[in-house]
């Protein structure tokens, strides 16, 4: 089985949210639902006075969807067996026919990737655009990014090209679920667990 995953280059991302909107359009999601979200993370302060000011302010963006993890908390938590890893791609898919709307996956996933559909009372989430991937196309978010900050490929290929880091605030530490995600850090970025910065757009990503 090839295990596919995402690469995110924080040095390229401008926080434009084209990826998020392209996904919402392609998946026909309502106004309050997003499978890919973009966190605005910032912090630091100014000190001194007059022309002796110094500062350590920073601001950056993190685009994230489901990370199709190797130790998926969603799958473990689901009491109805609605989650499975696709045998060809390693993408985590949810069978909405099997989902009983218990929402255990939503509470268990540290990335908050599964979302509750109030109309159907089922959970749903990013499936890595599995139908596109099986036609040798990239996920729609990757195609849409104007800065080429996202890539999608065999995770072994991505790790050989870009290393094996998936730690970036405000995402959780990767050892929780072993995400198939590679992150390139920019000079401003902080690792997961950072306590200096704050999430500046909580209502957008909740
Ligand atoms: S990111 Fe969350 S929903 Fe996606 S595979 Fe990992 S634990 Fe499951
Ligand atoms: S489309 Fe690209 S640059 Fe814009 S927020 Fe998404 S990842 Fe960042």
XYZ file of C-alpha atoms and ligand atoms in Angstrom:
222
model
C 0.000 0.000 0.000
C 1.190 3.492 -0.782
C 0.589 5.827 2.144
C -0.212 9.270 0.838
C 0.155 12.444 2.880
C 0.349 16.224 2.726
C 3.334 18.590 2.743
C 2.867 22.138 4.012
C 5.477 24.848 3.444
C 4.922 27.561 6.041
C 7.531 29.787 4.390
C 5.303 30.038 1.308
C 1.840 30.282 2.924
C 0.337 33.775 2.987
C -2.854 32.750 4.789
C -5.030 33.555 1.773
C -7.365 30.588 2.501
C -7.801 29.688 -1.169
C -7.174 26.053 -0.176
C -9.979 26.175 2.383
C -12.454 27.769 -0.016
C -11.547 25.479 -2.913
C -12.276 22.495 -0.667
C -15.570 23.973 0.521
C -16.611 24.567 -3.082
C -15.501 21.141 -4.352
C -17.148 19.301 -1.445
C -20.192 21.608 -1.507
C -19.859 22.367 2.225
C -22.133 24.787 4.037
C -21.017 28.110 5.492
C -20.071 26.707 8.902
C -18.205 23.579 7.733
C -14.622 23.330 6.485
C -12.525 20.199 5.968
C -9.350 22.272 5.480
C -8.792 25.284 7.712
C -6.060 27.912 7.991
C -4.832 28.943 11.427
C -3.479 32.452 11.968
C -0.889 32.213 14.751
C 0.917 35.197 16.224
C 2.697 36.510 19.303
C 5.578 38.483 20.742
C 5.822 42.035 22.034
C 7.647 45.350 21.877
C 9.925 46.592 24.652
C 12.035 49.661 25.321
C 11.111 53.274 24.568
C 11.809 56.122 22.148
C 14.117 55.039 19.371
C 15.411 52.154 21.488
C 12.478 49.848 20.754
C 13.098 46.157 20.267
C 10.593 43.471 19.391
C 10.172 39.736 18.992
C 6.767 39.730 17.262
C 5.878 36.956 14.839
C 2.921 35.904 12.731
C 2.382 32.955 10.416
C -0.308 30.665 9.024
C -0.881 26.909 9.105
C -3.153 25.131 6.638
C -4.387 21.749 7.829
C -6.877 19.077 6.894
C -7.120 15.441 7.990
C -3.615 13.983 8.195
C -4.621 10.373 7.443
C -2.668 9.297 10.517
C -0.809 6.036 11.173
C -2.328 5.886 14.690
C -5.732 7.424 13.987
C -7.590 8.476 17.133
C -10.799 8.760 15.089
C -10.757 5.089 14.093
C -9.976 3.931 17.630
C -12.737 6.067 19.170
C -15.532 5.246 16.712
C -17.883 2.639 18.271
C -19.544 1.735 14.972
C -16.478 1.001 12.817
C -17.261 3.786 10.370
C -13.580 4.655 9.764
C -11.174 2.708 7.607
C -7.885 3.253 5.802
C -8.166 2.816 2.053
C -6.017 -0.169 1.099
C -4.528 1.508 -2.014
C -3.804 5.034 -0.745
C -3.767 4.884 3.059
C -6.319 7.695 3.108
C -8.672 7.627 6.099
C -12.266 7.460 4.927
C -15.528 7.510 6.847
C -18.586 5.527 5.769
C -21.480 7.860 6.536
C -23.913 4.955 6.168
C -22.226 3.212 9.108
C -21.766 6.366 11.245
C -24.304 6.591 14.064
C -23.591 10.259 14.838
C -22.045 9.533 18.245
C -19.320 12.165 17.600
C -16.587 10.226 19.433
C -14.254 10.850 16.466
C -14.826 14.591 16.687
C -13.828 14.593 20.341
C -10.900 12.213 19.844
C -9.104 13.768 16.857
C -6.503 16.265 18.134
C -6.654 18.040 14.752
C -10.468 18.444 14.929
C -10.641 17.065 11.407
C -14.040 15.297 11.592
C -17.024 17.669 11.468
C -20.637 17.020 12.453
C -23.254 17.369 9.766
C -26.342 18.679 11.567
C -28.587 17.852 8.611
C -27.671 14.178 8.373
C -26.494 13.859 12.022
C -23.355 12.079 10.774
C -19.659 12.875 10.949
C -17.741 13.742 7.794
C -14.228 14.895 6.987
C -11.456 15.319 4.430
C -10.947 12.104 2.457
C -7.857 13.430 0.670
C -10.022 13.784 -2.466
C -9.638 10.026 -2.814
C -11.642 9.880 -6.031
C -9.286 12.401 -7.640
C -6.190 10.634 -6.250
C -7.341 7.338 -7.813
C -7.421 9.179 -11.161
C -3.827 10.392 -10.598
C -5.050 13.902 -9.769
C -4.020 15.948 -6.723
C -6.469 16.945 -3.972
C -8.324 20.118 -4.870
C -6.656 22.186 -2.072
C -3.217 21.347 -3.453
C -4.269 22.287 -6.991
C -5.780 25.555 -5.747
C -2.923 26.973 -3.653
C -1.547 29.961 -5.583
C 1.713 29.906 -3.605
C 2.365 26.174 -4.083
C 2.571 25.838 -0.310
C 0.850 22.445 -0.372
C 1.949 19.181 -1.937
C 0.463 15.703 -1.851
C 2.364 12.508 -2.561
C 3.595 9.197 -1.196
C 4.633 10.227 2.316
C 8.000 8.466 1.896
C 8.703 10.656 -1.143
C 7.716 13.801 0.754
C 9.883 12.847 3.742
C 12.877 12.089 1.539
C 12.483 15.507 -0.137
C 11.612 17.633 2.882
C 12.526 15.765 6.084
C 10.252 14.373 8.750
C 8.912 17.315 10.747
C 5.175 17.565 11.534
C 5.503 19.764 14.617
C 4.219 23.320 14.267
C 2.042 25.381 16.606
C -0.895 25.466 16.972
C -1.095 21.862 15.730
C -0.766 19.131 18.388
C 2.458 17.176 18.815
C 2.715 14.551 16.080
C 3.373 11.693 18.491
C -0.342 11.739 19.420
C -1.519 10.187 16.134
C 1.547 9.879 13.865
C 0.145 12.100 11.095
C 1.148 11.617 7.472
C 2.178 15.232 7.269
C 5.460 16.991 6.556
C 5.865 20.643 7.554
C 8.573 23.025 6.432
C 9.170 25.579 9.155
C 9.701 29.272 8.384
C 11.946 31.450 10.597
C 8.896 32.788 12.467
C 7.305 29.424 13.212
C 7.146 27.699 16.591
C 6.948 23.969 17.309
C 3.821 22.245 18.640
C 3.289 22.945 22.330
C 4.415 26.566 21.988
C 3.003 28.768 24.751
C 4.221 32.163 23.503
C 1.822 32.678 20.624
C -1.962 32.708 20.361
C -4.458 31.513 17.809
C -5.700 34.767 16.283
C -8.731 33.416 14.404
C -10.397 30.864 16.728
C -13.916 31.467 15.388
C -12.804 30.730 11.837
C -11.247 27.357 12.629
C -13.549 26.002 15.345
S -6.273 13.813 11.531
Fe -7.883 13.146 12.980
S -9.557 12.390 11.635
Fe -7.679 12.468 10.369
S -6.799 10.362 10.540
Fe -5.801 11.671 12.113
S -7.011 11.287 13.968
Fe -8.286 10.611 12.225
S -4.019 28.447 -0.470
Fe -1.822 28.098 -0.037
S -1.038 30.158 0.585
Fe -3.296 30.260 0.710
S -3.758 29.681 2.884
Fe -3.850 27.767 1.682
S -1.774 26.858 1.869
Fe -1.623 29.047 2.468
